[in-house]
mmCIF file with all atom_site columns, C-alpha atoms in Angstrom:
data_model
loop_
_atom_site.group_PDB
_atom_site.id
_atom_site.type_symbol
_atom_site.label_atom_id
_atom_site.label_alt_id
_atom_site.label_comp_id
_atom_site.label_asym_id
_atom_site.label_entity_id
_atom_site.label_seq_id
_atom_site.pdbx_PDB_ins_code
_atom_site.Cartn_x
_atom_site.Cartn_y
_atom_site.Cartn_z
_atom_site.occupancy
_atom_site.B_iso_or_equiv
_atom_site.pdbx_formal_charge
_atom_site.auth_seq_id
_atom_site.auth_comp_id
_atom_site.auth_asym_id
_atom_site.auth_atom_id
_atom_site.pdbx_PDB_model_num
ATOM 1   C CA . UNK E 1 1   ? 141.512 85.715  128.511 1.00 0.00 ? 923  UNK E CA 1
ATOM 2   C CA . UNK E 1 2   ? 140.432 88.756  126.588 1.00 0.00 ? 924  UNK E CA 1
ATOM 3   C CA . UNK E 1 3   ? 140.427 86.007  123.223 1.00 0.00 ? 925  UNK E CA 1
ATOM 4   C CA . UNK E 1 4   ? 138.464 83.507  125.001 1.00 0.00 ? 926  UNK E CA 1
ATOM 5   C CA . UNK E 1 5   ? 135.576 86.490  125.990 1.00 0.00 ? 927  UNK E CA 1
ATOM 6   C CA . UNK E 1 6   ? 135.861 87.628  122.365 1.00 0.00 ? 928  UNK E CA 1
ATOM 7   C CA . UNK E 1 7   ? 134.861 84.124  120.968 1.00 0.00 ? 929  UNK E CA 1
ATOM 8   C CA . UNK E 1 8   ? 132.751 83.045  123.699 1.00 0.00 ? 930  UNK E CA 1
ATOM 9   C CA . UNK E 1 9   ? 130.509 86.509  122.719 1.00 0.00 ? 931  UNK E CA 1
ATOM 10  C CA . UNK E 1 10  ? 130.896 85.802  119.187 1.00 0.00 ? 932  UNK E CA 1
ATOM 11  C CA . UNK E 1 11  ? 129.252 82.262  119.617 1.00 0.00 ? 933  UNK E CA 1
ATOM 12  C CA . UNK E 1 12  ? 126.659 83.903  121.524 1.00 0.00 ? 934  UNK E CA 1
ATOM 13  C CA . UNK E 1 13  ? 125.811 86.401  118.902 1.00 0.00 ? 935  UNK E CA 1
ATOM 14  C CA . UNK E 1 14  ? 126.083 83.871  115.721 1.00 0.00 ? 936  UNK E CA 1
ATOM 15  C CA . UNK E 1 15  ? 123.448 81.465  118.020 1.00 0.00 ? 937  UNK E CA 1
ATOM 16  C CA . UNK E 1 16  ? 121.312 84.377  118.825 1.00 0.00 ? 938  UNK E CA 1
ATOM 17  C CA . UNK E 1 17  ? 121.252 85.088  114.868 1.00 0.00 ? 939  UNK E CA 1
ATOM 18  C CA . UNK E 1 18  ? 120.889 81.727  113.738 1.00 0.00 ? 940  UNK E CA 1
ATOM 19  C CA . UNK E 1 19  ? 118.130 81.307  116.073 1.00 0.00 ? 941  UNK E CA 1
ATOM 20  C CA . UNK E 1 20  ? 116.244 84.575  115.342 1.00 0.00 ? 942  UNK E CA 1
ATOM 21  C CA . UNK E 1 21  ? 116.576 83.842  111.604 1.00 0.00 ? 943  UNK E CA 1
ATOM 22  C CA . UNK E 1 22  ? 113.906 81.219  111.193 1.00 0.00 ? 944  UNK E CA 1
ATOM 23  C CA . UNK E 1 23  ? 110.958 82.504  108.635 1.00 0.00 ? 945  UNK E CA 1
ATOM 24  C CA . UNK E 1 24  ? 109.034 85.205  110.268 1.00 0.00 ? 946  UNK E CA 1
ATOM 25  C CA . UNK E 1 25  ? 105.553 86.037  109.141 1.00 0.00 ? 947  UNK E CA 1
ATOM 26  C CA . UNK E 1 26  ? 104.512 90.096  109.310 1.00 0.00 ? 948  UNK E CA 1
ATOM 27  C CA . UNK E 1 27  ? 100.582 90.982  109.024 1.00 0.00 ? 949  UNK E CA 1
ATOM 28  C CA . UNK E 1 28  ? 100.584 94.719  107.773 1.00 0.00 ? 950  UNK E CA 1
ATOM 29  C CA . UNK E 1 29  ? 97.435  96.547  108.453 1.00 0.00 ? 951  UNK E CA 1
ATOM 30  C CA . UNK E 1 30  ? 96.283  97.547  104.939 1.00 0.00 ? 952  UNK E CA 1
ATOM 31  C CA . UNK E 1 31  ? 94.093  100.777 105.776 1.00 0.00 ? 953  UNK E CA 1
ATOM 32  C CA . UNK E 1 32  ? 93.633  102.863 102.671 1.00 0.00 ? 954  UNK E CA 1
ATOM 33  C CA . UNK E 1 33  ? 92.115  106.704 102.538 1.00 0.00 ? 955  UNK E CA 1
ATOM 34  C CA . UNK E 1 34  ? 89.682  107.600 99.924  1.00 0.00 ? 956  UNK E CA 1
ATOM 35  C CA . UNK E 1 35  ? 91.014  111.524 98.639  1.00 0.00 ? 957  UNK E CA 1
ATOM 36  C CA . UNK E 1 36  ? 88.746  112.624 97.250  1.00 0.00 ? 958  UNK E CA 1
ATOM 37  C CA . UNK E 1 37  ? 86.020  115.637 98.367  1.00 0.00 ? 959  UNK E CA 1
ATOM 38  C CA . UNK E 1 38  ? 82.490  115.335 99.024  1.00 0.00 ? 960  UNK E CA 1
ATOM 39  C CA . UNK E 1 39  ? 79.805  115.802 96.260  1.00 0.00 ? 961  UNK E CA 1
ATOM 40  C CA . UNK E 1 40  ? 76.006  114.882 95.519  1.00 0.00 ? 962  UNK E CA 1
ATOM 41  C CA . UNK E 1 41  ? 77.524  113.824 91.864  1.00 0.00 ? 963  UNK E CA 1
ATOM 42  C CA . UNK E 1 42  ? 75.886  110.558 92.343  1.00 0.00 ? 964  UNK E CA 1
ATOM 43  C CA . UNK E 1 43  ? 72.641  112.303 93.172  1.00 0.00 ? 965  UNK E CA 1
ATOM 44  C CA . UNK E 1 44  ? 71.799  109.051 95.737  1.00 0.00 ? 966  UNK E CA 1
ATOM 45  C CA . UNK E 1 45  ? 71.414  106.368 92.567  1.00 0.00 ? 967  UNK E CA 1
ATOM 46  C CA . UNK E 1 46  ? 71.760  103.024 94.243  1.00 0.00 ? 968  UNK E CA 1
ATOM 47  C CA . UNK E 1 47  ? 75.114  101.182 92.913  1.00 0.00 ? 969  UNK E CA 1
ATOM 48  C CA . UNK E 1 48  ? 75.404  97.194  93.708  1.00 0.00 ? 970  UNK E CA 1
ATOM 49  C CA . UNK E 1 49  ? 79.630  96.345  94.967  1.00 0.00 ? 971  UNK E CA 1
ATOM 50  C CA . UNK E 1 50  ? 81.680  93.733  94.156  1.00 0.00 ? 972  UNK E CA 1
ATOM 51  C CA . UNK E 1 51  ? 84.924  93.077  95.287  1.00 0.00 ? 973  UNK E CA 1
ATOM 52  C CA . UNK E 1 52  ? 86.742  90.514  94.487  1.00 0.00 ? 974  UNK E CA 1
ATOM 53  C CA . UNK E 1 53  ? 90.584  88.998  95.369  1.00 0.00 ? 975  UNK E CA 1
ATOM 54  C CA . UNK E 1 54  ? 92.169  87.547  92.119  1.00 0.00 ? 976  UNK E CA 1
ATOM 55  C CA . UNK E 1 55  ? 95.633  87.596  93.788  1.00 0.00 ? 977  UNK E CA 1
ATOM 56  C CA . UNK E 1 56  ? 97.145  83.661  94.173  1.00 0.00 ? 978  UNK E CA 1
ATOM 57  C CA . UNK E 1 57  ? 97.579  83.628  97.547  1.00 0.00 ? 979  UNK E CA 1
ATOM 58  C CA . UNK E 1 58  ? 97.462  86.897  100.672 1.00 0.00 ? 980  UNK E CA 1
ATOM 59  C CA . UNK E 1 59  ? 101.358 86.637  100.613 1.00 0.00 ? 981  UNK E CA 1
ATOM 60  C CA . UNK E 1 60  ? 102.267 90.537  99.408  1.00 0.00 ? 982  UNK E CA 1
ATOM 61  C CA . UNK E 1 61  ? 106.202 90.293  99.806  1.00 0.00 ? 983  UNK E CA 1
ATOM 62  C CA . UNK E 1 62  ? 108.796 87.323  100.695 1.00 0.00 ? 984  UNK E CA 1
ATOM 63  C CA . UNK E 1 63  ? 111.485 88.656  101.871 1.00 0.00 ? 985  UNK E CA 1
ATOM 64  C CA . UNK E 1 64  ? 115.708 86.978  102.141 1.00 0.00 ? 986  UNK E CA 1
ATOM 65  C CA . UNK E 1 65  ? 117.919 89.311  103.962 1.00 0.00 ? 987  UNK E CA 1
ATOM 66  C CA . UNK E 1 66  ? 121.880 89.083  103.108 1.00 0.00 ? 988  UNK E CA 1
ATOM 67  C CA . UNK E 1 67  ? 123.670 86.096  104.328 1.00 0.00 ? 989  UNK E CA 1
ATOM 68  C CA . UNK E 1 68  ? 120.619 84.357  104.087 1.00 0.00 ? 990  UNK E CA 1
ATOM 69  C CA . UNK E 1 69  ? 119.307 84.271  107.483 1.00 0.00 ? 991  UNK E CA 1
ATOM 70  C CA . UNK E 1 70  ? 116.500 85.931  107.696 1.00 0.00 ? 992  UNK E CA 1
ATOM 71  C CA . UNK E 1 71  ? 113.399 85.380  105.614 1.00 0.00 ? 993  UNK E CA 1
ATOM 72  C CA . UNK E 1 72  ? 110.325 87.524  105.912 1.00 0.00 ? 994  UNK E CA 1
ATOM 73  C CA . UNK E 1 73  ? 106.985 86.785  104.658 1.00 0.00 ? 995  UNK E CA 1
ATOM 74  C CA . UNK E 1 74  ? 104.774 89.779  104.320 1.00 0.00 ? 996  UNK E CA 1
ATOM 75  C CA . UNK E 1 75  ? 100.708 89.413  104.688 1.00 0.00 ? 997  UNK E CA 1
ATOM 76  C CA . UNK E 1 76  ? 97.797  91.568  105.260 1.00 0.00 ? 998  UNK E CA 1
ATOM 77  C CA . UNK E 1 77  ? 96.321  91.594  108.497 1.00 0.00 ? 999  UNK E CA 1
ATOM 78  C CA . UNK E 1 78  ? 92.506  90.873  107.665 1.00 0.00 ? 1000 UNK E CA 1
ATOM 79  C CA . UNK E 1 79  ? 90.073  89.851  104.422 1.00 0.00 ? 1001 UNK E CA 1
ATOM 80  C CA . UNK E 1 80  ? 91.506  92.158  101.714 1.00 0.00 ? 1002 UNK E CA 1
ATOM 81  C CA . UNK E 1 81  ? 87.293  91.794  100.007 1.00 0.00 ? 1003 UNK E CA 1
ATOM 82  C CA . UNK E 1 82  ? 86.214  93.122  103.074 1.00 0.00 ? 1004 UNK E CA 1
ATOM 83  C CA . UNK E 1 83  ? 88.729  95.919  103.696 1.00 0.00 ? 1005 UNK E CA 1
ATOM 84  C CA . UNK E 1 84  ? 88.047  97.166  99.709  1.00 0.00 ? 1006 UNK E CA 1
ATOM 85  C CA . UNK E 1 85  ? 84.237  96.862  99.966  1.00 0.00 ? 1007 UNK E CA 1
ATOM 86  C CA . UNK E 1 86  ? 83.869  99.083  102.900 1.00 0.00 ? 1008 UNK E CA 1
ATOM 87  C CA . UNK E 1 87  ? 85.943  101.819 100.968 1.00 0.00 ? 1009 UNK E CA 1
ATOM 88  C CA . UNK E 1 88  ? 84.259  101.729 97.524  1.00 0.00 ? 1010 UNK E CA 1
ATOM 89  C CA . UNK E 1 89  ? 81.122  101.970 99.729  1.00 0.00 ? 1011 UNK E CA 1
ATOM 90  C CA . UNK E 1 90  ? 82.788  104.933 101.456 1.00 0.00 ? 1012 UNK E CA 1
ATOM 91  C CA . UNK E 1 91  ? 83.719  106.518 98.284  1.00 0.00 ? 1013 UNK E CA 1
ATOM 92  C CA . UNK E 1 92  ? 80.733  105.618 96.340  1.00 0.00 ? 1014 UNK E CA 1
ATOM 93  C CA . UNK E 1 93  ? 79.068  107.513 99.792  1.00 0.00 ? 1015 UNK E CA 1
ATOM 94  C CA . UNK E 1 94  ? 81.313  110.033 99.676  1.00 0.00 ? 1016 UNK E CA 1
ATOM 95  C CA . UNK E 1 95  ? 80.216  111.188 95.883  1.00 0.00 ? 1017 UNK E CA 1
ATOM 96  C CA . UNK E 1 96  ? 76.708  110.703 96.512  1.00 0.00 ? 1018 UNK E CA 1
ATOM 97  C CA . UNK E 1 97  ? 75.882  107.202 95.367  1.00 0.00 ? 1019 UNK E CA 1
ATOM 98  C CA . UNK E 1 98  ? 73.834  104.831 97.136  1.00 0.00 ? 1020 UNK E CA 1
ATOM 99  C CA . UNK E 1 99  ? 76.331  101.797 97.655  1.00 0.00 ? 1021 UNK E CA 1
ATOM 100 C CA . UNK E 1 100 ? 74.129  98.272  97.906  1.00 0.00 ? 1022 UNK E CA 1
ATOM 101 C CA . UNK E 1 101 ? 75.341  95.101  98.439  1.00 0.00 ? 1023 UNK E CA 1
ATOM 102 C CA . UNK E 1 102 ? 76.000  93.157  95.034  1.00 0.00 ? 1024 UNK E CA 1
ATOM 103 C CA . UNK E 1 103 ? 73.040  92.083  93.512  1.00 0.00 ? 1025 UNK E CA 1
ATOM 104 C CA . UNK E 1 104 ? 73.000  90.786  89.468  1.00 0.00 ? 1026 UNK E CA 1
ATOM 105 C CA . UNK E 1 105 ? 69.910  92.395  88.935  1.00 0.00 ? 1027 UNK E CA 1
ATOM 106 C CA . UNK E 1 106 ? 70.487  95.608  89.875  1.00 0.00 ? 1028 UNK E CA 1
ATOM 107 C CA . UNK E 1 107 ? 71.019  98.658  87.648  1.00 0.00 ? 1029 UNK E CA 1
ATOM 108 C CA . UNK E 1 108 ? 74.657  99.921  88.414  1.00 0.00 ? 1030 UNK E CA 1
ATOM 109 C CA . UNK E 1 109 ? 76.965  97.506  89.234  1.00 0.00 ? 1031 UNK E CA 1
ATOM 110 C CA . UNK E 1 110 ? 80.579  98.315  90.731  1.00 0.00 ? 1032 UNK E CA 1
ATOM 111 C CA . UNK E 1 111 ? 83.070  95.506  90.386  1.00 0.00 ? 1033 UNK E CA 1
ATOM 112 C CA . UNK E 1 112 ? 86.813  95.560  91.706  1.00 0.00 ? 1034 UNK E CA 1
ATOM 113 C CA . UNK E 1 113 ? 89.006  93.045  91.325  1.00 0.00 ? 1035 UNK E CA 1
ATOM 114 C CA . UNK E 1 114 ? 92.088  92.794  93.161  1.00 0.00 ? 1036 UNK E CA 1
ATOM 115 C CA . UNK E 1 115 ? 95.017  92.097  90.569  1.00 0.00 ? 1037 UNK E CA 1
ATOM 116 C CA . UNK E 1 116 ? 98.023  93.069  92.914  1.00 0.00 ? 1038 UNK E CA 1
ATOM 117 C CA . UNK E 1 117 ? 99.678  94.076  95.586  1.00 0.00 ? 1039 UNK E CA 1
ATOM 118 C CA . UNK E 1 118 ? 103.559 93.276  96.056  1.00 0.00 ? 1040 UNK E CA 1
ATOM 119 C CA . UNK E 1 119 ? 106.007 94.849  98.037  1.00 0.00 ? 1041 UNK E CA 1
ATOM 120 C CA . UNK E 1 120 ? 109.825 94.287  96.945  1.00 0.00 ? 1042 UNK E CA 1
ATOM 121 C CA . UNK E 1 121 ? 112.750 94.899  99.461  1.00 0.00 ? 1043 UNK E CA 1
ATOM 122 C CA . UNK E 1 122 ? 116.188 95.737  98.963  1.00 0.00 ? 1044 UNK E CA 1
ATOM 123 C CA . UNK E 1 123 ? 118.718 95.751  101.622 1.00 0.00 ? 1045 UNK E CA 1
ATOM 124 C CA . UNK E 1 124 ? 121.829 98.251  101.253 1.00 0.00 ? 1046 UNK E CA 1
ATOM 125 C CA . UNK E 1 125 ? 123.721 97.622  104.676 1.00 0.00 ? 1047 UNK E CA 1
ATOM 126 C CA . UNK E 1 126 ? 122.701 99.383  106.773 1.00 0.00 ? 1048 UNK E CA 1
ATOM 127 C CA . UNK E 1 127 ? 119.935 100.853 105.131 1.00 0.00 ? 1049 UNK E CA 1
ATOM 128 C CA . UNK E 1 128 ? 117.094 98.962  103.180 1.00 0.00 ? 1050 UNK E CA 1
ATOM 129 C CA . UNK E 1 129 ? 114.651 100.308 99.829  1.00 0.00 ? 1051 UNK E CA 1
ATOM 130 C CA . UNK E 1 130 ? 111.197 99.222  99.453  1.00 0.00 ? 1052 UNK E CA 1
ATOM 131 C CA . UNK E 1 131 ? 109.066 99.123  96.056  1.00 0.00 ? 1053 UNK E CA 1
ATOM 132 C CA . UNK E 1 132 ? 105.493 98.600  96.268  1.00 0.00 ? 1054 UNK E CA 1
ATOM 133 C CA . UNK E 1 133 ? 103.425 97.899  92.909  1.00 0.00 ? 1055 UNK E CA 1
ATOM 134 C CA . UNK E 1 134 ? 99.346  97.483  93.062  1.00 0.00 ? 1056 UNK E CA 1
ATOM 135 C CA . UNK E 1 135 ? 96.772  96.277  90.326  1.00 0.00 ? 1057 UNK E CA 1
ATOM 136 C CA . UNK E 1 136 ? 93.376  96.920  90.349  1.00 0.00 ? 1058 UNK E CA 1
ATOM 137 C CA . UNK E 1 137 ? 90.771  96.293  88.220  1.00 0.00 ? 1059 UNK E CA 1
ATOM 138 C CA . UNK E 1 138 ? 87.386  98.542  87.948  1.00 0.00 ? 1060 UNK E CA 1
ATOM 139 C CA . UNK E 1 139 ? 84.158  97.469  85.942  1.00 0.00 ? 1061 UNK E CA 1
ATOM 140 C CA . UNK E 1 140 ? 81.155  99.351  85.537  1.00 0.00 ? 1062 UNK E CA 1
ATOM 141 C CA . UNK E 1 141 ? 78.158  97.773  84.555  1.00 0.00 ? 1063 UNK E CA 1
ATOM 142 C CA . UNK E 1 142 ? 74.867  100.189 83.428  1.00 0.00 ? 1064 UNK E CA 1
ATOM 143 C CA . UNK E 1 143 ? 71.882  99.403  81.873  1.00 0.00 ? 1065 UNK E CA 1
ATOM 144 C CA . UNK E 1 144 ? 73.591  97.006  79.318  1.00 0.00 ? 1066 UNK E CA 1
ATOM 145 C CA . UNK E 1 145 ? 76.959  99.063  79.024  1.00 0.00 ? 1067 UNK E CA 1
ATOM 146 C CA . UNK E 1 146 ? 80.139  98.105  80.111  1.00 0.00 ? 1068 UNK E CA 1
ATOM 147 C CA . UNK E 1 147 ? 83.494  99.928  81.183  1.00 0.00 ? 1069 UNK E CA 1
ATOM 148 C CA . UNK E 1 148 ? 86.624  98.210  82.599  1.00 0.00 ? 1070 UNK E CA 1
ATOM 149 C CA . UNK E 1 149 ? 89.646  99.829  83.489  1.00 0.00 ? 1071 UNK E CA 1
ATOM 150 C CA . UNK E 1 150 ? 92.734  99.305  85.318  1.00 0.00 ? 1072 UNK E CA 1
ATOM 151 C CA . UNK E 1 151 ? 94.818  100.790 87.929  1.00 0.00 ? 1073 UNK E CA 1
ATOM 152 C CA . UNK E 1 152 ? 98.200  100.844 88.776  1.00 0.00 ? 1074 UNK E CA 1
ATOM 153 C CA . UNK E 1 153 ? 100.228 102.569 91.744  1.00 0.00 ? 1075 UNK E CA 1
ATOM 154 C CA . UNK E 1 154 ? 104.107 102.320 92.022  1.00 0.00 ? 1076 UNK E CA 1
ATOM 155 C CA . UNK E 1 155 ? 105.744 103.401 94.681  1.00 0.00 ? 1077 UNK E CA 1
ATOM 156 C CA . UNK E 1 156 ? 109.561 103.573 96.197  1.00 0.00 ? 1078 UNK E CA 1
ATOM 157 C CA . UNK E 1 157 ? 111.511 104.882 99.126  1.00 0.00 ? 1079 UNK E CA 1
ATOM 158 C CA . UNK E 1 158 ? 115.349 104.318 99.204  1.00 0.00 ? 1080 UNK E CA 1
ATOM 159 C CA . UNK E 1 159 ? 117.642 104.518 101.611 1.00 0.00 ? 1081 UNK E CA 1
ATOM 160 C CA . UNK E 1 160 ? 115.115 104.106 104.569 1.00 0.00 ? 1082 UNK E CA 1
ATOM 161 C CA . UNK E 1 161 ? 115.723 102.860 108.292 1.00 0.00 ? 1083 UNK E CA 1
ATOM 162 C CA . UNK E 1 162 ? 114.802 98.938  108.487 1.00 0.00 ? 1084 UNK E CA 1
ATOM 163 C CA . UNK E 1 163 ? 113.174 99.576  111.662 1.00 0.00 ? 1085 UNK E CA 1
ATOM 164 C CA . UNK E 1 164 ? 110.203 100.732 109.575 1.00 0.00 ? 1086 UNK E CA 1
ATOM 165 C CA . UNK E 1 165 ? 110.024 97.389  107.921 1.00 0.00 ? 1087 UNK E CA 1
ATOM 166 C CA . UNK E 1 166 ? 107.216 96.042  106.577 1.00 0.00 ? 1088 UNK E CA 1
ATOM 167 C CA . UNK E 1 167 ? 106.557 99.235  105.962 1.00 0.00 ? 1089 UNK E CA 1
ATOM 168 C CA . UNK E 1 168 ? 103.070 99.423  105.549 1.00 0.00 ? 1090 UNK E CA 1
ATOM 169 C CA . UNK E 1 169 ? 102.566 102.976 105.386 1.00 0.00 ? 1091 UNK E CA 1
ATOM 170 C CA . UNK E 1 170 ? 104.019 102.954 101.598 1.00 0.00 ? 1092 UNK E CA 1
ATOM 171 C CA . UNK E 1 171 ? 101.740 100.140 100.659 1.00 0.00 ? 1093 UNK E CA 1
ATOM 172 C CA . UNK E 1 172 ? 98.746  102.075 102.191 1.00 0.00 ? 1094 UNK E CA 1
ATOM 173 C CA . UNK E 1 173 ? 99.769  105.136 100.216 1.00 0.00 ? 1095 UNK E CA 1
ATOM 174 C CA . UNK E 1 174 ? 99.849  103.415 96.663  1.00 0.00 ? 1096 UNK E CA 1
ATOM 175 C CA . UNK E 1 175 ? 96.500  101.683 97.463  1.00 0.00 ? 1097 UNK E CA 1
ATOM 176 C CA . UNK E 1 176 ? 95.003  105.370 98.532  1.00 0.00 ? 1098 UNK E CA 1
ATOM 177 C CA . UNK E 1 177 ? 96.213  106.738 95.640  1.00 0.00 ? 1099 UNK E CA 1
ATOM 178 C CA . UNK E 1 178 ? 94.572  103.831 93.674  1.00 0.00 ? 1100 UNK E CA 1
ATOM 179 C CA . UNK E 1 179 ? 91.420  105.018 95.776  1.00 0.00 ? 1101 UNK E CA 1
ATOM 180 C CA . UNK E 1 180 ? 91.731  108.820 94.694  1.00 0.00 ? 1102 UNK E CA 1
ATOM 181 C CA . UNK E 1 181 ? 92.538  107.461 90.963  1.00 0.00 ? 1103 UNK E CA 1
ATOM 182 C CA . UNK E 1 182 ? 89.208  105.563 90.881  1.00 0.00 ? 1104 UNK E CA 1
ATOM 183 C CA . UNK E 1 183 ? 86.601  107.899 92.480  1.00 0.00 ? 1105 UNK E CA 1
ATOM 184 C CA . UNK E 1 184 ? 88.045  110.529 90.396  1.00 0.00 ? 1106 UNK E CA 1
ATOM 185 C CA . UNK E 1 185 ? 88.058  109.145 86.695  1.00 0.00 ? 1107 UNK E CA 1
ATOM 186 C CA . UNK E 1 186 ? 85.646  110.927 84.886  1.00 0.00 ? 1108 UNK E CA 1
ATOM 187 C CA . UNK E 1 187 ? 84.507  107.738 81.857  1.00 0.00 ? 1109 UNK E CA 1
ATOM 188 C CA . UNK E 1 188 ? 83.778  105.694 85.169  1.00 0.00 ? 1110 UNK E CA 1
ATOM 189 C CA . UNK E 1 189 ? 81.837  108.301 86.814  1.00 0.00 ? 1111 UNK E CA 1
ATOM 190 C CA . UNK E 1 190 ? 79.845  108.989 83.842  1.00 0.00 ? 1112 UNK E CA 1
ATOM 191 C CA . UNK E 1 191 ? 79.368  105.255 83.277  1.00 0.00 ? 1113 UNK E CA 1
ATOM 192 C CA . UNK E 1 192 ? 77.587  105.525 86.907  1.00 0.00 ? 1114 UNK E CA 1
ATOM 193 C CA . UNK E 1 193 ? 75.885  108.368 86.612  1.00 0.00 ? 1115 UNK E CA 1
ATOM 194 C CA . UNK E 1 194 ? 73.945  107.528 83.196  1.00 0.00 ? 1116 UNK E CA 1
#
């Protein structure tokens, strides 16, 4: 009898697994922080944004856990243009700059480009590790000069709980950082300021 309950709650777990591993899509919230402190740098000179997503699709992770049963596909939740332009606005408010929308006739001209943003996971039974990786690409137009520049964040946790999967706190960090790295790099700063 005690067999017989043993295998009959053994089918019923392999069925529930089997049935629960079918491809599951996750939205993350991408929410990036701009850290950096106020200042009047920008003196209120009007700067035109551009954002724009060069990634090949919104897919930032796929995602095979062991056995093969489970499959994860990882996207952001929302327009990844729109997210970015409202924080280079914020950060082009935040150092004193007048952020405009894009215009190809005005003055100073702000362009991002989104290169990257991929998430890699790792599973180490019963833990998991995460790597994040995001590209971005700055330009700087002023007054005939031009200044491009690229930005990379890496980022990795090990040994984490895989209840906190996606994990989109990490991927929120590197783009911050990305943020900070931007709004603080002096040749772009002086290309917007001149």
């Amino acid at each position: 009898m005690n067999f017989i309950s043993q295998k009959n709650i053994f089918s019923a777990l392999l069925a529930v697994i089997l049935l629960s591993g079918c491809a599951k899509n996750h939205r993350v919230f991408i929410d990036p922080t701009i850290p950096i402190h106020n200042s009047d740098i920008g003196k209120g000179l009007a700067v035109a944004v551009k954002v724009v997503d060069n990634r090949p699709s919104n897919v930032i992770s796929k995602w095979q856990g062991g056995l093969k049963v489970r499959k994860f596909t990882i996207i952001s939740q929302g327009d990844l243009k729109d997210i970015f332009s409202t924080r280079v606005q914020q950060g082009l408010t935040k150092l004193g700059f007048l952020p405009k929308n894009y215009n190809p006739r005005t003055e100073r001209i702000l362009k991002v480009e989104i290169l990257n943003i991929k998430s890699r996971y790792q599973e180490n039974i019963p833990r998991m590790s995460i790597q994040v990786k995001a590209d971005v690409k700055v330009t700087c137009q002023n007054r005939g000069e031009s200044l491009s520049k690229k930005f990379t964040s890496r980022k990795r946790r090990s040994d984490i709980n895989p209840t906190t999967f996606p994990n989109e706190k990490l991927l929120n960090a590197s783009l911050s950082e990305i943020m900070g790295d931007i709004f603080s790099d002096p040749p772009l700063i002086n290309c917007l300021t001149h």
